[in-house]
Coordinates of C-alpha atoms and ligand atoms in Angstrom, one line a residue:
M112 CA -17.7 -40.7 -37.4
N113 CA -17.6 -37.4 -39.4
K114 CA -18.9 -38.2 -42.7
I115 CA -16.8 -35.8 -44.8
G116 CA -13.4 -36.0 -43.1
N117 CA -11.2 -39.3 -43.8
S118 CA -8.4 -38.0 -41.8
M119 CA -8.1 -35.8 -38.5
E120 CA -6.5 -32.9 -40.6
S121 CA -9.5 -33.0 -43.1
M122 CA -12.0 -33.3 -40.1
D123 CA -10.3 -30.4 -38.4
I124 CA -10.5 -28.3 -41.5
E125 CA -14.3 -29.2 -42.0
N126 CA -15.4 -28.8 -38.3
I127 CA -13.4 -26.2 -36.3
I128 CA -13.4 -22.4 -35.9
H129 CA -9.9 -22.0 -34.9
P130 CA -9.2 -18.9 -32.3
Y131 CA -6.7 -16.5 -33.5
T132 CA -6.3 -18.3 -37.0
N133 CA -6.9 -16.8 -40.6
L134 CA -9.9 -19.2 -41.3
Y135 CA -9.3 -18.9 -45.0
K136 CA -5.8 -19.8 -45.1
H137 CA -6.5 -22.8 -42.5
K138 CA -8.6 -24.4 -45.3
T139 CA -5.1 -25.0 -47.2
K140 CA -2.8 -25.0 -44.4
G141 CA -4.5 -27.3 -42.2
P142 CA -3.8 -28.0 -38.3
M143 CA -0.6 -28.8 -36.6
I144 CA -1.8 -31.5 -34.4
I145 CA 0.0 -32.0 -31.1
T146 CA -0.7 -35.4 -29.6
R147 CA 1.5 -35.5 -26.3
G148 CA 3.6 -33.6 -24.1
E149 CA 6.6 -34.3 -21.7
G150 CA 8.6 -31.7 -19.8
V151 CA 9.3 -29.0 -22.0
H152 CA 8.5 -30.9 -25.2
V153 CA 5.4 -31.6 -27.2
Y154 CA 5.1 -33.7 -30.0
D155 CA 3.1 -33.8 -33.1
D156 CA 1.2 -36.5 -34.9
D157 CA 4.3 -37.5 -36.7
N158 CA 5.9 -37.9 -33.4
K159 CA 8.4 -34.8 -34.3
Q160 CA 9.6 -33.3 -30.9
Y161 CA 9.6 -29.7 -30.4
I162 CA 10.6 -27.7 -27.5
E163 CA 7.4 -25.8 -26.5
G164 CA 9.2 -22.2 -26.4
M165 CA 6.0 -20.5 -25.6
A166 CA 4.8 -23.0 -22.6
G167 CA 1.7 -23.3 -24.9
L168 CA 0.0 -20.1 -24.4
W169 CA 2.3 -18.5 -21.8
C170 CA 0.9 -20.9 -19.4
T171 CA 2.3 -24.7 -18.8
A172 CA 4.9 -23.4 -16.1
L173 CA 5.7 -27.1 -14.6
G174 CA 5.9 -28.3 -18.3
F175 CA 3.9 -31.3 -19.5
G176 CA 3.4 -34.8 -18.3
E177 CA 3.6 -33.6 -14.4
N178 CA 2.1 -36.7 -12.9
E179 CA 1.5 -34.8 -9.2
L180 CA -1.1 -32.7 -11.1
V181 CA -2.6 -35.5 -12.9
E182 CA -3.0 -37.3 -9.5
A183 CA -4.4 -34.0 -7.5
A184 CA -7.0 -34.2 -10.4
V185 CA -7.9 -37.6 -10.3
Q186 CA -8.3 -37.8 -6.6
Q187 CA -10.4 -34.6 -6.5
M188 CA -12.7 -36.2 -9.4
R189 CA -13.2 -38.9 -7.4
Q190 CA -13.9 -37.2 -4.3
L191 CA -16.1 -34.4 -5.7
P192 CA -16.0 -33.8 -9.5
Y193 CA -18.1 -30.6 -9.4
Y194 CA -19.6 -28.4 -7.1
H195 CA -20.0 -24.4 -7.4
Q196 CA -20.2 -21.5 -4.9
F197 CA -23.6 -19.9 -5.6
T198 CA -25.8 -19.2 -2.6
H199 CA -23.3 -20.0 0.2
K200 CA -22.1 -23.4 -1.0
S201 CA -18.5 -24.2 -1.3
S202 CA -15.9 -27.0 -1.3
H203 CA -12.5 -27.5 0.4
P204 CA -10.0 -27.0 -2.7
S205 CA -11.4 -23.5 -3.3
I206 CA -11.3 -22.6 0.3
L207 CA -7.7 -23.8 0.6
L208 CA -6.6 -22.1 -2.6
S209 CA -8.1 -18.7 -1.6
D210 CA -6.1 -19.0 1.5
K211 CA -2.7 -19.9 -0.5
L212 CA -3.4 -17.0 -2.9
K213 CA -3.8 -14.4 -0.2
S214 CA -0.9 -15.7 1.8
I215 CA 1.4 -15.1 -1.5
A216 CA -0.4 -12.0 -2.7
P217 CA 1.8 -8.9 -3.5
F218 CA -0.5 -6.7 -1.8
D219 CA -2.8 -6.9 1.3
A220 CA -5.6 -9.0 -0.5
S221 CA -8.7 -9.5 1.3
K222 CA -11.0 -11.7 -0.7
V223 CA -10.5 -14.0 -3.8
F224 CA -13.2 -14.6 -6.7
F225 CA -12.8 -17.3 -9.0
A226 CA -13.3 -18.1 -12.7
A227 CA -12.4 -20.1 -15.5
S228 CA -10.3 -17.7 -17.9
G229 CA -8.4 -14.6 -17.9
S230 CA -11.2 -13.0 -20.0
E231 CA -13.9 -14.0 -17.4
A232 CA -11.6 -12.6 -14.5
N233 CA -11.1 -9.4 -16.4
D234 CA -14.7 -8.8 -17.6
T235 CA -15.5 -9.3 -13.7
Q236 CA -12.8 -6.9 -12.8
V237 CA -14.9 -4.1 -15.1
K238 CA -18.2 -5.2 -13.4
L239 CA -16.6 -4.8 -9.9
M240 CA -15.4 -1.4 -10.6
W241 CA -18.8 -0.1 -11.9
Y242 CA -20.4 -2.0 -8.8
I243 CA -18.4 -0.6 -6.3
N244 CA -18.6 3.0 -7.7
N245 CA -22.4 2.7 -7.5
A246 CA -22.1 1.5 -4.3
K247 CA -19.9 4.6 -3.3
G248 CA -22.6 6.8 -5.0
L249 CA -20.2 7.8 -7.9
P250 CA -22.1 6.8 -10.6
E251 CA -19.9 8.9 -13.1
K252 CA -16.8 7.2 -12.0
K253 CA -16.8 4.3 -14.6
K254 CA -14.2 4.7 -17.1
I255 CA -11.2 2.1 -17.5
L256 CA -8.0 2.9 -18.9
S257 CA -5.7 0.5 -20.6
H258 CA -2.5 0.3 -22.7
V259 CA -2.5 0.6 -26.5
R260 CA -1.2 -3.2 -27.4
G261 CA -2.3 -4.3 -23.8
Y262 CA -3.9 -7.6 -23.8
H263 CA -6.7 -8.4 -21.2
G264 CA -8.7 -11.3 -23.1
V265 CA -11.6 -11.3 -25.7
T266 CA -14.8 -11.2 -24.0
V267 CA -16.8 -8.1 -24.6
A268 CA -15.3 -5.9 -21.9
A269 CA -12.0 -7.5 -21.7
A270 CA -11.6 -7.3 -25.4
S271 CA -12.5 -3.6 -25.4
M272 CA -9.5 -3.2 -22.8
T273 CA -7.1 -5.0 -25.0
G274 CA -5.6 -2.3 -27.1
L275 CA -4.9 -4.4 -30.3
P276 CA -7.0 -3.3 -33.4
A277 CA -7.7 -7.0 -34.6
N278 CA -9.7 -7.4 -31.4
H279 CA -11.8 -4.5 -32.2
I280 CA -12.6 -4.5 -35.9
D281 CA -15.8 -5.5 -37.1
F282 CA -16.6 -6.9 -33.5
D283 CA -18.0 -3.7 -32.9
L284 CA -15.6 -2.7 -30.1
P285 CA -14.6 -1.0 -27.8
I286 CA -17.6 -0.7 -25.6
K287 CA -18.1 2.7 -24.2
N288 CA -16.0 3.8 -21.2
I289 CA -12.9 2.4 -22.1
G290 CA -9.9 4.3 -23.2
H291 CA -6.4 3.3 -24.4
I292 CA -3.1 5.3 -23.4
T293 CA 0.4 5.2 -25.2
C294 CA 2.2 1.8 -25.0
P295 CA 5.3 2.2 -22.7
H296 CA 7.5 0.4 -25.7
F297 CA 10.8 2.7 -25.1
Y298 CA 12.3 1.2 -28.6
R299 CA 9.1 2.1 -30.5
N300 CA 7.7 5.3 -28.7
A301 CA 10.6 6.9 -27.0
K302 CA 11.6 10.4 -28.6
P303 CA 14.9 10.8 -30.1
G304 CA 17.5 11.3 -27.1
E305 CA 15.0 10.7 -24.5
T306 CA 16.3 8.4 -21.6
E307 CA 13.8 5.7 -20.2
K308 CA 13.3 7.6 -17.1
E309 CA 12.5 10.7 -19.2
F310 CA 10.3 8.5 -21.2
S311 CA 8.5 7.1 -18.2
A312 CA 8.1 10.4 -16.9
R313 CA 6.5 11.7 -20.1
L314 CA 4.0 9.0 -20.4
A315 CA 2.9 9.4 -16.8
S316 CA 2.1 13.3 -17.3
E317 CA 0.2 12.3 -20.9
L318 CA -1.8 9.8 -18.5
E319 CA -2.5 12.7 -16.0
E320 CA -3.4 15.0 -19.1
R321 CA -5.7 12.4 -20.0
I322 CA -7.2 11.8 -16.8
N323 CA -7.9 15.5 -16.6
M324 CA -9.2 15.5 -20.3
E325 CA -11.7 12.7 -19.5
G326 CA -12.4 14.4 -16.0
P327 CA -10.9 12.4 -12.9
E328 CA -14.3 12.0 -11.5
T329 CA -15.3 9.6 -14.2
V330 CA -12.2 7.3 -14.2
A331 CA -12.4 4.5 -12.1
A332 CA -9.6 2.4 -12.8
F333 CA -6.4 1.6 -14.9
I334 CA -5.5 -1.9 -16.0
A335 CA -2.1 -3.4 -17.1
E336 CA 0.1 -6.2 -17.2
P337 CA 3.4 -5.6 -15.5
V338 CA 5.1 -7.0 -18.7
M339 CA 2.9 -7.0 -21.9
G340 CA 2.7 -10.2 -23.3
A341 CA 0.4 -10.9 -26.2
G342 CA 1.1 -7.3 -27.7
G343 CA 4.5 -8.1 -28.4
V344 CA 6.3 -8.7 -24.9
V345 CA 6.9 -4.9 -23.7
I346 CA 9.1 -4.7 -20.7
P347 CA 8.2 -1.3 -19.2
P348 CA 10.8 1.5 -18.9
E349 CA 12.6 2.2 -15.7
N350 CA 10.5 3.8 -13.0
Y351 CA 7.3 3.8 -15.3
Y352 CA 5.0 2.2 -13.0
E353 CA 6.2 4.1 -9.9
N354 CA 5.3 7.1 -11.8
V355 CA 1.9 5.8 -13.0
Q356 CA 0.9 4.8 -9.5
K357 CA 1.7 8.3 -8.3
V358 CA -0.8 9.8 -10.8
L359 CA -3.5 7.2 -10.0
N360 CA -3.4 7.7 -6.5
K361 CA -3.4 11.4 -7.0
Y362 CA -6.8 10.9 -8.5
D363 CA -8.3 8.0 -6.5
I364 CA -8.1 5.6 -9.4
M365 CA -7.6 2.2 -8.8
F366 CA -4.8 -0.1 -10.2
I367 CA -5.7 -3.5 -11.6
A368 CA -2.9 -5.5 -12.2
D369 CA -3.3 -8.3 -15.0
E370 CA -0.9 -10.9 -14.0
V371 CA -2.2 -13.5 -16.1
I372 CA 1.1 -14.1 -17.9
T373 CA 3.5 -12.5 -15.2
G374 CA 1.9 -14.2 -12.1
F375 CA 3.8 -17.1 -10.4
G376 CA 7.4 -16.7 -11.5
R377 CA 7.5 -15.5 -15.0
T378 CA 9.7 -12.3 -14.2
G379 CA 11.9 -13.8 -11.7
N380 CA 9.5 -12.8 -8.8
L381 CA 6.6 -14.4 -7.7
W382 CA 4.6 -11.8 -9.3
G383 CA 5.2 -9.0 -11.7
S384 CA 3.9 -6.4 -9.3
E385 CA 6.9 -7.1 -7.0
T386 CA 9.5 -6.9 -10.2
F387 CA 8.0 -3.5 -11.2
S388 CA 6.8 -2.1 -7.6
I389 CA 3.2 -1.8 -8.4
K390 CA 0.8 -1.9 -5.4
P391 CA -2.7 -3.0 -7.1
N392 CA -5.8 -2.7 -5.5
S393 CA -7.3 -5.8 -7.5
L394 CA -5.1 -8.4 -9.2
T395 CA -6.0 -11.0 -12.0
C396 CA -4.2 -14.1 -12.3
A397 CA -4.6 -17.4 -14.4
K398 CA -2.7 -19.4 -16.6
A399 CA 0.4 -20.6 -14.5
L400 CA -2.0 -20.7 -11.6
S401 CA -2.6 -24.2 -12.7
S402 CA 0.0 -24.5 -15.2
A403 CA -3.0 -24.7 -17.5
Y404 CA -3.6 -28.3 -16.8
L405 CA -7.2 -27.3 -16.1
P406 CA -8.8 -24.0 -16.6
I407 CA -9.0 -21.4 -13.5
S408 CA -8.4 -17.8 -13.0
A409 CA -8.7 -15.8 -9.7
I410 CA -9.0 -12.1 -8.9
M411 CA -8.0 -10.7 -5.4
V412 CA -9.2 -7.7 -4.2
D413 CA -8.2 -5.5 -1.2
S414 CA -10.4 -4.6 1.8
D415 CA -11.7 -1.3 0.4
I416 CA -13.4 -3.2 -2.7
S417 CA -14.4 -6.4 -0.7
D418 CA -16.2 -4.3 1.9
L419 CA -18.2 -2.0 -0.9
L420 CA -19.1 -5.4 -2.6
T421 CA -20.4 -6.8 0.9
D422 CA -22.4 -3.6 1.6
Q423 CA -23.9 -3.3 -1.9
S424 CA -24.9 -6.9 -2.0
K425 CA -26.7 -6.3 1.5
K426 CA -28.4 -3.6 -0.2
I427 CA -29.5 -5.4 -3.3
G428 CA -30.1 -8.7 -1.8
T429 CA -27.1 -10.5 -3.6
F430 CA -23.9 -10.3 -5.6
A431 CA -25.5 -11.3 -8.8
H432 CA -22.3 -12.4 -10.7
G433 CA -20.7 -15.7 -10.9
F434 CA -19.9 -18.6 -13.3
T435 CA -20.9 -22.1 -13.4
Y436 CA -17.4 -22.9 -13.2
S437 CA -16.1 -20.5 -10.5
A438 CA -14.0 -22.4 -8.2
H439 CA -14.6 -25.4 -9.8
P440 CA -13.2 -27.9 -7.3
V441 CA -11.0 -30.0 -9.7
C442 CA -9.4 -27.1 -11.2
A443 CA -8.9 -25.6 -7.7
A444 CA -7.2 -28.9 -6.4
V445 CA -4.9 -29.0 -9.3
A446 CA -4.2 -25.2 -8.9
L447 CA -3.4 -25.9 -5.1
R448 CA -0.9 -28.7 -5.9
N449 CA 0.5 -26.7 -8.6
L450 CA 1.4 -23.7 -6.3
Q451 CA 2.6 -26.3 -3.6
L452 CA 5.0 -27.8 -6.4
I453 CA 6.3 -24.3 -7.4
E454 CA 7.3 -24.1 -3.7
E455 CA 8.8 -27.6 -2.9
R456 CA 10.7 -27.6 -6.0
S457 CA 12.0 -23.9 -5.6
V458 CA 10.8 -23.1 -9.1
L459 CA 11.4 -19.3 -8.4
E460 CA 15.2 -19.8 -7.5
H461 CA 15.6 -22.2 -10.6
V462 CA 13.9 -19.2 -12.8
R463 CA 16.4 -16.6 -11.2
K464 CA 19.3 -19.3 -11.7
I465 CA 18.6 -20.0 -15.5
S466 CA 17.4 -16.5 -16.5
P467 CA 21.0 -15.0 -17.1
T468 CA 21.3 -17.7 -19.9
F469 CA 17.8 -17.1 -21.4
L470 CA 18.8 -13.4 -21.4
K471 CA 22.3 -13.6 -22.6
R472 CA 21.4 -15.8 -25.6
L473 CA 18.5 -13.5 -26.2
S474 CA 20.5 -10.4 -26.0
V475 CA 23.4 -11.5 -28.4
L476 CA 20.6 -11.9 -31.1
K477 CA 20.5 -8.2 -31.3
D478 CA 23.7 -8.0 -33.4
H479 CA 21.5 -10.4 -36.0
P480 CA 20.7 -8.4 -39.5
L481 CA 17.1 -9.0 -38.8
V482 CA 17.0 -8.0 -35.2
G483 CA 16.1 -4.5 -34.1
E484 CA 15.4 -5.2 -30.4
A485 CA 15.8 -7.9 -28.2
R486 CA 14.0 -7.6 -24.9
G487 CA 13.4 -9.8 -22.1
I488 CA 13.1 -10.3 -18.3
G489 CA 13.1 -13.3 -16.0
L490 CA 12.0 -16.2 -18.7
I491 CA 9.9 -13.9 -21.1
G492 CA 11.3 -12.3 -24.2
A493 CA 11.1 -11.2 -27.7
L494 CA 13.0 -10.3 -30.8
E495 CA 11.6 -7.4 -32.8
L496 CA 12.7 -8.0 -36.5
V497 CA 13.1 -5.0 -38.6
A498 CA 14.0 -4.3 -42.2
D499 CA 16.6 -1.5 -41.3
K500 CA 18.2 -1.7 -37.9
S501 CA 19.5 1.8 -37.9
S502 CA 16.2 3.4 -38.7
K503 CA 14.3 0.9 -37.1
K504 CA 12.1 0.6 -40.2
P505 CA 9.6 -2.3 -39.9
F506 CA 8.7 -4.5 -42.7
N507 CA 5.6 -4.4 -44.4
L508 CA 3.3 -6.4 -42.2
K509 CA 1.6 -8.1 -45.1
Q510 CA 5.3 -9.7 -45.9
M511 CA 4.7 -11.8 -42.6
V512 CA 8.1 -12.1 -41.7
G513 CA 7.6 -12.8 -38.1
F514 CA 5.4 -15.5 -39.2
Q515 CA 7.9 -16.9 -41.6
C516 CA 10.4 -16.8 -38.8
M517 CA 8.0 -18.9 -36.6
E518 CA 7.7 -21.4 -39.3
Y519 CA 11.3 -21.8 -39.7
A520 CA 11.8 -22.1 -36.0
N521 CA 8.9 -25.1 -36.3
S522 CA 11.0 -26.8 -39.0
H523 CA 14.1 -26.7 -36.3
G524 CA 11.9 -28.3 -33.6
L525 CA 11.0 -25.1 -31.7
I526 CA 7.7 -23.6 -31.2
I527 CA 7.5 -19.9 -30.7
R528 CA 4.9 -17.3 -31.4
A529 CA 4.9 -14.4 -33.9
I530 CA 3.2 -11.1 -32.8
G531 CA 3.2 -9.1 -35.9
D532 CA 7.1 -8.9 -36.5
S533 CA 8.1 -9.8 -32.9
V534 CA 8.7 -13.1 -32.3
A535 CA 8.0 -14.1 -28.5
F536 CA 9.6 -16.6 -26.3
C537 CA 8.0 -17.9 -22.9
P538 CA 9.3 -21.4 -22.0
P539 CA 8.0 -23.5 -19.2
L540 CA 9.7 -22.3 -16.1
I541 CA 11.3 -25.8 -15.6
I542 CA 13.4 -25.4 -18.6
S543 CA 16.9 -26.4 -17.9
N544 CA 20.0 -24.4 -19.1
E545 CA 21.0 -26.9 -21.9
Q546 CA 17.5 -26.6 -23.4
I547 CA 17.7 -23.1 -23.2
N548 CA 20.7 -23.4 -25.4
Q549 CA 18.9 -25.8 -27.6
M550 CA 16.0 -23.3 -27.8
F551 CA 18.3 -20.5 -28.9
D552 CA 20.3 -22.6 -31.4
A553 CA 16.9 -23.2 -33.1
V554 CA 16.1 -19.5 -33.1
E555 CA 19.5 -18.6 -34.5
K556 CA 18.8 -21.2 -37.5
A557 CA 15.4 -19.7 -37.9
L558 CA 16.8 -16.1 -38.0
D559 CA 19.3 -17.3 -40.7
D560 CA 16.6 -18.9 -42.6
T561 CA 14.5 -15.8 -42.6
E562 CA 17.3 -13.4 -43.3
H563 CA 18.0 -15.9 -46.4
W564 CA 14.1 -15.8 -47.5
V565 CA 14.0 -12.0 -47.0
N566 CA 17.0 -11.6 -49.2
K567 CA 16.1 -14.1 -51.9
N568 CA 12.5 -12.4 -52.2
N569 CA 14.1 -8.7 -52.3
M570 CA 11.8 -7.9 -49.3
R571 CA 13.8 -5.0 -47.9
S572 CA 13.4 -3.3 -51.5
E573 CA 9.7 -3.3 -51.4
I574 CA 9.4 -1.3 -48.3
Ligands
PMP765 N1 -4.8 -10.9 -19.8 C1 -3.6 -11.3 -20.1 C2 -2.3 -10.7 -19.6 C3 -3.3 -12.5 -21.0 O1 -2.0 -12.7 -21.4 C4 -4.5 -13.2 -21.6 C5 -4.5 -14.4 -22.4 N2 -3.3 -14.5 -23.3 C6 -5.8 -13.0 -21.1 C7 -5.7 -11.9 -20.1 C8 -6.7 -13.6 -21.5 O2 -7.1 -15.0 -20.9 P1 -8.2 -16.0 -21.5 O3 -7.5 -16.2 -23.0 O4 -7.7 -17.2 -20.6 O5 -9.2 -15.7 -21.3

């Protein structure tokens, strides 16, 4: 027993470095402790019920308390709780999972590499690009481009590709050979009078200029999320990825699709790449791959990449990359069962059926005095809160208006996520129509509370 703490809260405060938390504020605010979950609901240690409007961290696709996944884990734990894939070893669950993933991939996937998290997988993507270009005799072709506000994880290379200042400041990132291009957010970044198509075309020509400025022979790959999640839920404008893909093809630059959030149904298709006509050379998935019941991620690569990996490892004597938990058999067994359940229960069809309710309830909120933009697709969306709707003027970020809205939502039994002054929604894919309505009833109350708080504190006059 910990000597210092006499309650779970104080022990937490004393002991834990919380990810993505103001560690100073945590000393007084303390933790929100979740003790159990059932369907789309979680319960805190006072047994208060919440709709998990973020599916945890965009991941519990099948919701909480899914016994089939528990059973898959228990069975595999009994059979073989751990094994690895180094030096020609393997185990059945990962072999079957690789076959399943290849059969549903949105491109001609040749081989699968497993890891435990999105960050590990995306760090691996960078290393693969470097490795294969060395194999090709193109040692200069090493740069990776990504979006400003793109999110690709927190390990050294992945955090470098992440285009958010907080992930770089004081971590001495980004590393060299990583560059960021304009975020395709029409509401914020389009020029006055520009249509979505014109905006897309302009960004694609900016990308081409950037590639030429860097030197096309130095750019290996572009990594992007079909829908940007942790950067604030940015849905690409019309024709964006078609235009981008043309530029990349012209300069022989690989497209890495980061489908960590969008994979397995989130946008209304199995893959975001399908929704936005992306033909990747390589793809990262995680999160909904196992509904997050256990940590597992996967990279799928095309045959050009896998052939190069094979040839180069022959030359060197090994492919010297891999994690202790790559293709962990229990994680793989749970992921396999999860993918089967998504099919057996027609989860994709369910998402398509209920998405119109989600999008309708989201879009009517653009009439709220606080909401500048309501954006969404499938079962993912966000509201961007602004101080002035007509000029799109934001609040001072220090006022933490988004955070306050999130707190009000909590008080109304809903967990959402504030990303700056955007509040994000990404419920479990199994959410019902009725629960979507309950969710947005709580959002409306939270917005009204926030508006009241903004007015009471005269926050619009401060900007
Ligand atoms: N890529 C994307 C698109 C993500 O959303 C995330 C996590 N939110 C990651 C990568 C990193 O995944 P992890 O937190 O599992 O390392």
